Amino acid sequence: MSFKQFNLHTQIEKGIEALGYTAPTPIQLQSMPAILQGKDVMGMAQTGTGKTAAFALPILQRLMSGPRKTLRALIVAPTRELAEQIHEAIGDLGRATKLKSVTVYGGVNKNPQIRALSQGAEIAVACPGRLLDLADQGEIDLSHVEVLVLDEADRMFDMGFLPDIRKIMKLLPTKRQTLLFSATMPDDIRKLAKDILHDPVTVRIGTGAPVSTVSHALYPVEPHLKTALLMKLIERTDTESVLVFARTKHRTTRVADQMKRAGFPVASLQGNLSQNRRQDALSGFREGKYQILVATDIAARGIDVSGISHVINYDMPDTVDAYTHRIGRTGRAAKTGDAFTFVTSQDRAFVGDIEHVLGERIERRTLTDFDYNVPAPSGSSDAGDRPRHSVGQRRPARLSGYAPVKRGGGSAQGAPRPSGRRSGTRSLEGFSAFRSSSKTR
Ligand code: AMP
């Protein structure tokens, strides 16, 4: 299967070639024909499946004809990082088309955004709050929007954006194409989809379980040894770039500081940072200046760093969905990646929930020559290590047509894997080759 089947404009094909995409991913294969025909689509797909290109390519194709310098496509995303990432993907794919995309999100000066809009762009990638702000001020004209994309709708719902989304809908022409993407389908999103999509084609890709190329391992550890284990694990593992998740802003900063002092090339990303420091952390991580990024869930939302080889859950996520989202950062577009999760004795019940969604037992690993017996410093109490897993977490339903594959060449339930080059690790052969051949930006 190649992209030729879609009969895209040659200038768009150039973008696809430049990014090194040789074959469409399953979400692209399944959704692009319907999107190209102008149909509404509900795409149940998580990050890492290639969903951005699945909607961006048909949008570019549509915009190749018709007026320029008129805002005709609106993409709404939950976070500025995701908005930036989509904007960059459109820039890369559409480089030869001369179509223009602008970003609209809060936390930064609005004037450059207003200027960019007034110069005439065909595509806006926006977060709900700032978009409504600019619309209220009459700085953005949504009356010519032909295509609306709501990306990561479940996350927008989690972040409380649903009322804003409904307000945005009122500003758009009723005759339009609407595409809604969501990794999970909570009731509120299902209802929103029912209200705003017209006779949609539904496409489901691997929803409910993390991207199947990711292999998982649990590292049981006492709370006070987590940082020491993290450093040892990274030293011992053949990693390209590592995204570490901690539970709170404070813990994120603390872990990154401890690692920095120990000489690791690390940056942190959490909601209290200025936009400049966020950008430095993100671009430094993407470009390899920082091999390790320690982040909170919200801050890491939408990060697309094509070469992430490992995700390490320093702290367990709060919900099974959050676990799915986190490890969607690795194993992107069918590369292999590893997801390591530190588990304390308090996390055990929640591990069962995750294994239920994965449909298999996750391997428990210990790191040889790591001293697990170092006692906790007296009087230490680490509130952040207390699990906050909510009761009755949403468990994404298992969907037909998606069966979790056995990972790592068929290692059976909990059976030991062939060990890697160094003790307690697996090498990621072939990963570097992929990176160099398909670098996206
Ligand atoms: P997404 O799910 O849109 O965040 O995409 C995940 C990653 O897959 C990004 O780095 C994309 O550049 C990459 N990607 C998207 N489509 C393809 C494709 N057809 N072939 C190879 N990589 C792709």
Tab-separated table of C-alpha atoms and ligand atoms in Angstrom:
chain	number	residue	atom	x	y	z
A	1	MET	CA	0.000	0.000	0.000
A	2	SER	CA	1.344	3.400	-0.833
A	3	PHE	CA	0.129	6.959	-0.558
A	4	LYS	CA	-0.381	6.980	-4.357
A	5	GLN	CA	-3.807	5.387	-3.913
A	6	PHE	CA	-5.121	8.626	-2.412
A	7	ASN	CA	-4.347	10.647	-5.534
A	8	LEU	CA	-3.027	13.516	-3.521
A	9	HIS	CA	-1.745	16.658	-5.145
A	10	THR	CA	1.894	16.279	-6.217
A	11	GLN	CA	2.924	19.092	-3.893
A	12	ILE	CA	1.455	17.164	-0.985
A	13	GLU	CA	3.164	13.966	-2.126
A	14	LYS	CA	6.438	15.869	-1.955
A	15	GLY	CA	5.814	16.547	1.747
A	16	ILE	CA	5.092	12.869	2.392
A	17	GLU	CA	8.312	11.900	0.637
A	18	ALA	CA	10.311	14.511	2.498
A	19	LEU	CA	9.154	13.027	5.790
A	20	GLY	CA	10.125	9.557	4.624
A	21	TYR	CA	6.670	8.025	4.967
A	22	THR	CA	6.582	5.101	2.612
A	23	ALA	CA	3.277	3.472	3.483
A	24	PRO	CA	0.140	4.754	5.195
A	25	THR	CA	-0.459	3.613	8.772
A	26	PRO	CA	-3.720	1.748	9.553
A	27	ILE	CA	-5.532	4.902	10.728
A	28	GLN	CA	-4.478	6.682	7.543
A	29	LEU	CA	-5.612	3.775	5.384
A	30	GLN	CA	-8.956	3.555	7.103
A	31	SER	CA	-9.852	7.193	7.581
A	32	MET	CA	-8.335	9.074	4.659
A	33	PRO	CA	-10.691	7.826	1.930
A	34	ALA	CA	-13.729	8.986	3.930
A	35	ILE	CA	-12.124	12.295	4.902
A	36	LEU	CA	-11.120	12.927	1.305
A	37	GLN	CA	-14.738	12.384	0.290
A	38	GLY	CA	-15.776	15.104	2.715
A	39	LYS	CA	-17.451	12.774	5.209
A	40	ASP	CA	-17.518	13.302	8.954
A	41	VAL	CA	-15.253	10.879	10.786
A	42	MET	CA	-15.023	9.714	14.353
A	43	GLY	CA	-11.519	8.336	14.776
A	44	MET	CA	-10.814	6.298	17.860
A	45	ALA	CA	-7.075	6.323	17.814
A	46	GLN	CA	-4.390	7.213	20.217
A	47	THR	CA	-1.235	9.215	19.854
A	48	GLY	CA	1.453	7.413	17.913
A	49	THR	CA	-0.791	5.901	15.268
A	50	GLY	CA	-0.210	8.580	12.638
A	51	LYS	CA	-3.563	10.291	13.160
A	52	THR	CA	-2.212	13.798	12.602
A	53	ALA	CA	-1.297	13.053	9.002
A	54	ALA	CA	-4.592	11.152	8.619
A	55	PHE	CA	-6.487	14.423	8.958
A	56	ALA	CA	-3.783	16.864	7.825
A	57	LEU	CA	-3.258	15.324	4.385
A	58	PRO	CA	-6.938	15.433	3.335
A	59	ILE	CA	-7.202	18.979	4.696
A	60	LEU	CA	-4.237	20.072	2.587
A	61	GLN	CA	-5.788	18.326	-0.409
A	62	ARG	CA	-9.078	20.204	0.085
A	63	LEU	CA	-7.334	23.539	0.486
A	64	MET	CA	-5.341	23.149	-2.729
A	65	SER	CA	-8.424	24.369	-4.542
A	66	GLY	CA	-10.558	27.309	-3.488
A	67	PRO	CA	-9.626	30.640	-1.975
A	68	ARG	CA	-6.325	31.319	-0.256
A	69	LYS	CA	-5.718	33.622	2.727
A	70	THR	CA	-9.111	32.635	4.127
A	71	LEU	CA	-9.386	30.568	7.292
A	72	ARG	CA	-10.944	27.351	6.006
A	73	ALA	CA	-9.710	24.676	8.423
A	74	LEU	CA	-9.751	24.778	12.222
A	75	ILE	CA	-8.013	22.189	14.370
A	76	VAL	CA	-8.738	22.334	18.087
A	77	ALA	CA	-6.362	20.591	20.491
A	78	PRO	CA	-6.140	20.443	24.290
A	79	THR	CA	-2.602	21.748	24.864
A	80	ARG	CA	-0.233	24.180	23.270
A	81	GLU	CA	2.367	21.420	22.862
A	82	LEU	CA	-0.060	19.348	20.836
A	83	ALA	CA	-1.122	22.442	18.885
A	84	GLU	CA	2.523	23.204	18.072
A	85	GLN	CA	3.124	19.611	17.074
A	86	ILE	CA	0.143	19.555	14.700
A	87	HIS	CA	1.165	22.929	13.279
A	88	GLU	CA	4.674	21.615	12.637
A	89	ALA	CA	3.369	18.428	11.023
A	90	ILE	CA	1.185	20.509	8.711
A	91	GLY	CA	4.174	22.736	7.967
A	92	ASP	CA	6.294	19.691	7.094
A	93	LEU	CA	3.656	17.892	5.043
A	94	GLY	CA	2.449	21.031	3.317
A	95	ARG	CA	5.784	22.716	2.736
A	96	ALA	CA	5.462	22.710	-1.042
A	97	THR	CA	1.812	23.755	-1.035
A	98	LYS	CA	2.414	27.289	0.293
A	99	LEU	CA	-0.682	26.857	2.449
A	100	LYS	CA	-0.295	28.582	5.771
A	101	SER	CA	-1.128	27.421	9.267
A	102	VAL	CA	-1.111	29.542	12.416
A	103	THR	CA	-1.236	28.562	16.079
A	104	VAL	CA	-3.583	30.112	18.599
A	105	TYR	CA	-3.024	29.283	22.269
A	106	GLY	CA	-2.758	30.986	25.619
A	107	GLY	CA	0.231	31.603	27.867
A	108	VAL	CA	1.961	33.722	25.232
A	109	ASN	CA	1.466	37.220	23.848
A	110	LYS	CA	-1.592	37.288	21.608
A	111	ASN	CA	-0.330	40.002	19.263
A	112	PRO	CA	1.897	37.806	17.071
A	113	GLN	CA	-1.046	35.412	16.702
A	114	ILE	CA	-3.369	38.261	15.743
A	115	ARG	CA	-0.776	39.498	13.254
A	116	ALA	CA	-0.344	36.061	11.719
A	117	LEU	CA	-4.116	35.728	11.376
A	118	SER	CA	-4.461	39.131	9.767
A	119	GLN	CA	-1.806	38.236	7.203
A	120	GLY	CA	-4.092	35.467	6.025
A	121	ALA	CA	-3.812	31.781	6.862
A	122	GLU	CA	-5.883	28.878	5.629
A	123	ILE	CA	-5.444	26.700	8.731
A	124	ALA	CA	-5.572	27.528	12.447
A	125	VAL	CA	-4.446	25.091	15.132
A	126	ALA	CA	-5.917	26.315	18.379
A	127	CYS	CA	-6.510	25.630	22.035
A	128	PRO	CA	-10.084	26.437	23.093
A	129	GLY	CA	-9.500	29.296	25.584
A	130	ARG	CA	-7.417	31.628	23.430
A	131	LEU	CA	-9.499	30.799	20.382
A	132	LEU	CA	-12.647	32.023	22.124
A	133	ASP	CA	-10.735	35.039	23.404
A	134	LEU	CA	-9.703	36.091	19.926
A	135	ALA	CA	-13.131	35.312	18.521
A	136	ASP	CA	-14.728	37.528	21.204
A	137	GLN	CA	-12.384	40.330	20.226
A	138	GLY	CA	-13.231	39.896	16.566
A	139	GLU	CA	-9.623	38.961	15.761
A	140	ILE	CA	-10.440	35.633	14.162
A	141	ASP	CA	-13.084	35.032	11.547
A	142	LEU	CA	-14.469	31.510	11.754
A	143	SER	CA	-17.311	32.070	9.321
A	144	HIS	CA	-15.510	30.420	6.388
A	145	VAL	CA	-14.380	27.275	8.198
A	146	GLU	CA	-15.085	24.223	6.041
A	147	VAL	CA	-13.372	21.576	8.170
A	148	LEU	CA	-13.223	21.290	11.929
A	149	VAL	CA	-10.971	18.794	13.695
A	150	LEU	CA	-11.309	18.096	17.404
A	151	ASP	CA	-8.135	16.276	18.374
A	152	GLU	CA	-7.722	14.310	21.601
A	153	ALA	CA	-11.327	15.054	22.482
A	154	ASP	CA	-11.199	12.887	25.597
A	155	ARG	CA	-8.312	14.908	26.955
A	156	MET	CA	-10.166	18.149	26.219
A	157	PHE	CA	-13.043	16.750	28.215
A	158	ASP	CA	-10.693	15.752	31.082
A	159	MET	CA	-9.319	19.277	31.103
A	160	GLY	CA	-12.791	20.815	31.345
A	161	PHE	CA	-12.908	22.251	27.817
A	162	LEU	CA	-16.244	20.788	26.784
A	163	PRO	CA	-18.281	23.979	27.441
A	164	ASP	CA	-15.718	25.940	25.391
A	165	ILE	CA	-15.985	23.432	22.560
A	166	ARG	CA	-19.740	23.877	22.501
A	167	LYS	CA	-19.282	27.655	22.335
A	168	ILE	CA	-16.823	27.285	19.464
A	169	MET	CA	-19.322	25.144	17.566
A	170	LYS	CA	-21.775	28.048	17.621
A	171	LEU	CA	-19.271	30.263	15.835
A	172	LEU	CA	-18.781	27.866	12.929
A	173	PRO	CA	-20.861	27.440	9.802
A	174	THR	CA	-23.308	24.570	10.234
A	175	LYS	CA	-22.383	23.244	6.815
A	176	ARG	CA	-18.913	21.863	7.368
A	177	GLN	CA	-16.945	18.657	7.675
A	178	THR	CA	-16.227	17.591	11.263
A	179	LEU	CA	-13.572	15.119	12.350
A	180	LEU	CA	-13.311	14.006	15.943
A	181	PHE	CA	-10.359	12.031	17.276
A	182	SER	CA	-10.223	10.498	20.703
A	183	ALA	CA	-8.229	7.682	22.274
A	184	THR	CA	-11.140	6.688	24.482
A	185	MET	CA	-14.863	7.278	24.239
A	186	PRO	CA	-16.292	8.399	27.579
A	187	ASP	CA	-20.041	9.054	27.586
A	188	ASP	CA	-19.672	12.835	27.316
A	189	ILE	CA	-17.553	12.522	24.191
A	190	ARG	CA	-19.975	10.042	22.691
A	191	LYS	CA	-22.748	12.561	23.314
A	192	LEU	CA	-20.736	15.416	21.848
A	193	ALA	CA	-19.992	13.288	18.794
A	194	LYS	CA	-23.688	12.515	18.405
A	195	ASP	CA	-24.519	16.216	18.533
A	196	ILE	CA	-21.882	17.536	16.166
A	197	LEU	CA	-21.072	14.767	13.690
A	198	HIS	CA	-23.315	14.142	10.744
A	199	ASP	CA	-23.611	10.498	9.741
A	200	PRO	CA	-19.977	9.820	10.672
A	201	VAL	CA	-17.742	7.035	9.483
A	202	THR	CA	-16.200	5.428	12.561
A	203	VAL	CA	-12.617	4.255	12.485
A	204	ARG	CA	-11.053	2.386	15.357
A	205	ILE	CA	-7.386	1.725	15.720
A	206	GLY	CA	-5.983	-0.034	18.721
A	207	THR	CA	-8.137	1.914	21.102
A	208	GLY	CA	-8.044	0.824	24.671
A	209	ALA	CA	-4.669	-0.773	24.804
A	210	PRO	CA	-1.344	0.930	24.372
A	211	VAL	CA	0.407	0.834	21.027
A	212	SER	CA	1.284	-2.775	20.523
A	213	THR	CA	4.924	-2.257	19.626
A	214	VAL	CA	5.669	-1.015	23.111
A	215	SER	CA	6.974	-3.605	25.514
A	216	HIS	CA	6.248	-3.120	29.164
A	217	ALA	CA	8.088	-3.983	32.323
A	218	LEU	CA	7.437	-3.294	35.961
A	219	TYR	CA	10.194	-2.480	38.404
A	220	PRO	CA	9.066	-3.091	41.975
A	221	VAL	CA	10.857	-0.639	44.253
A	222	GLU	CA	10.497	1.094	47.613
A	223	PRO	CA	9.491	4.771	47.268
A	224	HIS	CA	12.753	6.134	48.713
A	225	LEU	CA	14.850	4.227	46.148
A	226	LYS	CA	13.044	5.422	43.022
A	227	THR	CA	15.495	8.130	42.008
A	228	ALA	CA	18.525	5.909	42.563
A	229	LEU	CA	16.854	3.146	40.544
A	230	LEU	CA	15.960	5.589	37.780
A	231	MET	CA	19.548	6.704	37.401
A	232	LYS	CA	20.898	3.179	37.495
A	233	LEU	CA	18.304	1.989	35.002
A	234	ILE	CA	19.130	4.741	32.533
A	235	GLU	CA	22.850	4.086	32.932
A	236	ARG	CA	22.330	0.413	32.314
A	237	THR	CA	19.857	0.654	29.463
A	238	ASP	CA	20.566	1.327	25.847
A	239	THR	CA	18.380	4.411	25.503
A	240	GLU	CA	17.988	7.065	22.843
A	241	SER	CA	15.778	9.483	24.670
A	242	VAL	CA	13.824	8.904	27.798
A	243	LEU	CA	10.583	10.506	28.930
A	244	VAL	CA	10.092	10.168	32.688
A	245	PHE	CA	6.699	10.804	34.264
A	246	ALA	CA	6.372	12.024	37.833
A	247	ARG	CA	3.134	12.692	39.629
A	248	THR	CA	3.422	16.345	40.641
A	249	LYS	CA	5.138	19.517	39.490
A	250	HIS	CA	7.235	19.469	42.637
A	251	ARG	CA	8.352	15.880	42.162
A	252	THR	CA	9.110	16.554	38.508
A	253	THR	CA	11.445	19.406	39.409
A	254	ARG	CA	13.002	17.482	42.277
A	255	VAL	CA	13.794	14.371	40.243
A	256	ALA	CA	15.211	16.438	37.376
A	257	ASP	CA	17.374	18.460	39.792
A	258	GLN	CA	18.717	15.324	41.440
A	259	MET	CA	19.590	13.838	38.072
A	260	LYS	CA	21.174	17.058	36.880
A	261	ARG	CA	23.386	17.117	39.957
A	262	ALA	CA	24.400	13.537	39.176
A	263	GLY	CA	25.485	14.649	35.684
A	264	PHE	CA	22.580	13.437	33.538
A	265	PRO	CA	21.544	15.552	30.509
A	266	VAL	CA	18.044	16.222	31.771
A	267	ALA	CA	15.317	18.861	31.542
A	268	SER	CA	11.985	19.095	33.291
A	269	LEU	CA	8.592	20.061	31.907
A	270	GLN	CA	5.736	21.067	34.159
A	271	GLY	CA	2.919	23.565	34.119
A	272	ASN	CA	4.641	26.284	36.167
A	273	LEU	CA	7.354	26.911	33.606
A	274	SER	CA	7.391	30.014	31.453
A	275	GLN	CA	6.699	29.446	27.767
A	276	ASN	CA	10.394	30.050	27.010
A	277	ARG	CA	11.542	27.374	29.422
A	278	ARG	CA	8.941	24.947	28.122
A	279	GLN	CA	10.138	25.539	24.586
A	280	ASP	CA	13.762	25.098	25.649
A	281	ALA	CA	12.935	21.826	27.387
A	282	LEU	CA	10.925	20.543	24.426
A	283	SER	CA	13.262	21.577	21.653
A	284	GLY	CA	16.318	20.563	23.708
A	285	PHE	CA	14.773	17.130	24.184
A	286	ARG	CA	13.766	16.838	20.540
A	287	GLU	CA	17.183	17.878	19.314
A	288	GLY	CA	19.084	15.668	21.711
A	289	LYS	CA	20.558	18.319	24.006
A	290	TYR	CA	18.633	16.672	26.821
A	291	GLN	CA	18.470	12.927	26.600
A	292	ILE	CA	16.016	12.800	29.470
A	293	LEU	CA	12.848	14.787	30.033
A	294	VAL	CA	11.026	14.550	33.351
A	295	ALA	CA	7.424	15.700	32.994
A	296	THR	CA	3.966	15.728	34.479
A	297	ASP	CA	1.095	14.202	32.514
A	298	ILE	CA	-0.480	17.445	31.434
A	299	ALA	CA	2.825	19.013	30.425
A	300	ALA	CA	3.781	16.004	28.377
A	301	ARG	CA	0.496	15.822	26.569
A	302	GLY	CA	1.012	15.880	22.869
A	303	ILE	CA	4.773	15.607	22.957
A	304	ASP	CA	5.864	14.061	19.726
A	305	VAL	CA	9.485	13.246	19.841
A	306	SER	CA	9.950	10.725	17.126
A	307	GLY	CA	12.920	9.070	18.748
A	308	ILE	CA	11.570	8.415	22.219
A	309	SER	CA	12.949	5.017	23.027
A	310	HIS	CA	11.789	4.711	26.597
A	311	VAL	CA	9.022	5.963	28.791
A	312	ILE	CA	9.610	5.507	32.495
A	313	ASN	CA	6.747	5.915	34.904
A	314	TYR	CA	8.629	7.122	37.964
A	315	ASP	CA	5.198	7.348	39.546
A	316	MET	CA	2.237	5.245	38.526
A	317	PRO	CA	-0.359	7.219	36.587
A	318	ASP	CA	-3.744	7.831	38.179
A	319	THR	CA	-5.836	6.010	35.623
A	320	VAL	CA	-5.469	3.283	33.070
A	321	ASP	CA	-6.187	5.881	30.385
A	322	ALA	CA	-3.307	8.012	31.594
A	323	TYR	CA	-1.033	4.969	31.365
A	324	THR	CA	-2.153	4.434	27.777
A	325	HIS	CA	-1.537	8.068	26.922
A	326	ARG	CA	1.853	8.148	28.571
A	327	ILE	CA	3.266	5.178	26.838
A	328	GLY	CA	1.757	6.334	23.554
A	329	ARG	CA	4.831	8.588	23.512
A	330	THR	CA	7.043	5.641	22.708
A	331	GLY	CA	6.517	2.959	20.117
A	332	ARG	CA	5.221	5.678	17.853
A	333	ALA	CA	4.129	4.696	14.375
A	334	ALA	CA	5.116	1.079	14.865
A	335	LYS	CA	8.621	1.565	16.100
A	336	THR	CA	9.603	-0.422	19.111
A	337	GLY	CA	9.887	1.320	22.418
A	338	ASP	CA	9.995	0.293	26.026
A	339	ALA	CA	7.772	1.398	28.872
A	340	PHE	CA	9.113	0.863	32.375
A	341	THR	CA	6.934	1.474	35.393
A	342	PHE	CA	8.128	1.741	38.973
A	343	VAL	CA	5.699	0.071	41.301
A	344	THR	CA	5.574	0.325	45.048
A	345	SER	CA	3.659	-2.071	47.224
A	346	GLN	CA	0.747	0.413	47.230
A	347	ASP	CA	0.369	0.281	43.449
A	348	ARG	CA	-0.241	-3.431	43.219
A	349	ALA	CA	-4.010	-3.418	42.801
A	350	PHE	CA	-3.767	-0.863	40.024
A	351	VAL	CA	-1.244	-2.984	38.162
A	352	GLY	CA	-3.996	-5.563	37.867
A	353	ASP	CA	-6.205	-3.015	36.083
A	354	ILE	CA	-3.491	-2.186	33.581
A	355	GLU	CA	-2.801	-5.845	32.905
A	356	HIS	CA	-6.501	-6.348	32.330
A	357	VAL	CA	-6.503	-3.699	29.597
A	358	LEU	CA	-3.312	-5.006	28.048
A	359	GLY	CA	-4.705	-8.504	28.121
A	360	GLU	CA	-1.511	-9.957	29.496
A	361	ARG	CA	0.674	-10.041	32.533
A	362	ILE	CA	3.459	-7.472	32.569
A	363	GLU	CA	6.907	-8.775	33.221
A	364	ARG	CA	8.440	-7.897	36.611
A	365	ARG	CA	12.102	-7.058	36.436
A	366	THR	CA	14.791	-6.344	38.943
A	367	LEU	CA	18.042	-4.644	38.165
A	368	THR	CA	21.006	-6.770	39.023
A	369	ASP	CA	23.625	-5.103	41.200
A	370	PHE	CA	21.193	-2.471	42.438
A	371	ASP	CA	20.946	-2.443	46.196
A	372	TYR	CA	17.246	-2.752	46.943
A	373	ASN	CA	17.932	-3.056	50.655
A	374	VAL	CA	19.082	0.460	51.438
A	375	PRO	CA	16.811	1.539	54.299
A	376	ALA	CA	14.663	4.659	54.062
A	377	PRO	CA	16.217	7.667	55.747
A	378	SER	CA	14.639	8.014	59.176
A	379	GLY	CA	11.653	10.360	59.313
A	380	SER	CA	11.234	10.396	55.538
A	381	SER	CA	7.672	10.667	54.364
A	382	ASP	CA	6.957	10.976	50.697
A	383	ALA	CA	3.382	12.038	50.251
A	384	GLY	CA	3.703	12.020	46.481
A	385	ASP	CA	4.202	8.303	46.512
A	386	ARG	CA	0.778	7.639	47.862
A	387	PRO	CA	-1.270	6.258	44.998
A	388	ARG	CA	-4.255	8.356	44.017
A	389	HIS	CA	-5.814	5.889	41.648
A	390	SER	CA	-9.461	6.634	41.412
A	391	VAL	CA	-12.002	3.986	42.204
A	392	GLY	CA	-13.916	2.774	39.174
A	393	GLN	CA	-11.443	4.070	36.640
A	394	ARG	CA	-12.561	4.028	33.109
A	395	ARG	CA	-11.382	0.900	31.498
A	396	PRO	CA	-11.394	1.373	27.774
A	397	ALA	CA	-13.436	-1.366	26.236
A	398	ARG	CA	-11.647	-3.988	24.223
A	399	LEU	CA	-12.627	-3.402	20.653
A	400	SER	CA	-13.222	-5.969	18.050
A	401	GLY	CA	-10.530	-6.329	15.477
A	402	TYR	CA	-7.807	-5.411	17.899
A	403	ALA	CA	-5.901	-8.126	19.623
A	404	PRO	CA	-2.865	-7.300	21.666
A	405	VAL	CA	0.087	-9.001	20.088
A	406	LYS	CA	2.718	-10.818	22.043
A	407	ARG	CA	5.651	-8.572	22.411
A	408	GLY	CA	9.366	-9.115	22.243
A	409	GLY	CA	9.178	-12.017	19.862
A	410	GLY	CA	6.459	-13.847	21.703
A	411	SER	CA	7.715	-13.886	25.238
A	412	ALA	CA	4.949	-15.605	27.108
A	413	GLN	CA	3.206	-14.369	30.193
A	414	GLY	CA	5.865	-13.072	32.517
A	415	ALA	CA	8.516	-15.326	31.045
A	416	PRO	CA	11.996	-13.869	31.081
A	417	ARG	CA	13.126	-12.128	27.948
A	418	PRO	CA	16.476	-12.719	26.383
A	419	SER	CA	18.662	-10.253	28.191
A	420	GLY	CA	20.238	-7.362	26.344
A	421	ARG	CA	23.761	-6.176	25.979
A	422	ARG	CA	24.038	-5.099	29.544
A	423	SER	CA	22.521	-6.634	32.591
A	424	GLY	CA	18.850	-5.990	33.135
A	425	THR	CA	18.343	-4.384	29.751
A	426	ARG	CA	17.217	-5.123	26.259
A	427	SER	CA	18.825	-3.510	23.321
A	428	LEU	CA	16.703	-1.746	20.748
A	429	GLU	CA	18.317	-2.979	17.609
A	430	GLY	CA	17.175	-1.253	14.469
A	431	PHE	CA	15.914	1.770	16.316
A	432	SER	CA	18.722	4.100	15.314
A	433	ALA	CA	18.383	3.015	11.724
A	434	PHE	CA	14.723	3.971	11.775
A	435	ARG	CA	15.493	7.326	13.293
A	436	SER	CA	18.002	8.306	10.695
A	437	SER	CA	15.880	7.155	7.815
A	438	SER	CA	12.652	8.820	8.819
A	439	LYS	CA	13.521	11.878	10.790
A	440	THR	CA	10.531	14.109	10.653
A	441	ARG	CA	11.880	17.365	11.841
B	1	AMP	P1	0.766	10.908	15.432
B	1	AMP	O1	-0.006	9.721	15.911
B	1	AMP	O2	0.059	11.695	14.427
B	1	AMP	O3	1.238	11.735	16.609
B	1	AMP	O4	2.081	10.379	14.673
B	1	AMP	C1	3.086	9.638	15.310
B	1	AMP	C2	4.391	9.649	14.554
B	1	AMP	O5	4.286	8.841	13.390
B	1	AMP	C3	4.868	11.002	14.075
B	1	AMP	O6	6.244	11.104	14.359
B	1	AMP	C4	4.630	10.987	12.573
B	1	AMP	O7	5.565	11.780	11.884
B	1	AMP	C5	4.832	9.509	12.256
B	1	AMP	N1	4.071	9.035	11.089
B	1	AMP	C6	2.817	9.386	10.727
B	1	AMP	N2	2.445	8.737	9.604
B	1	AMP	C7	3.484	7.958	9.240
B	1	AMP	C8	3.707	7.043	8.156
B	1	AMP	N3	2.773	6.792	7.234
B	1	AMP	N4	4.905	6.419	8.112
B	1	AMP	C9	5.854	6.642	9.050
B	1	AMP	N5	5.703	7.491	10.103
B	1	AMP	C10	4.533	8.141	10.200
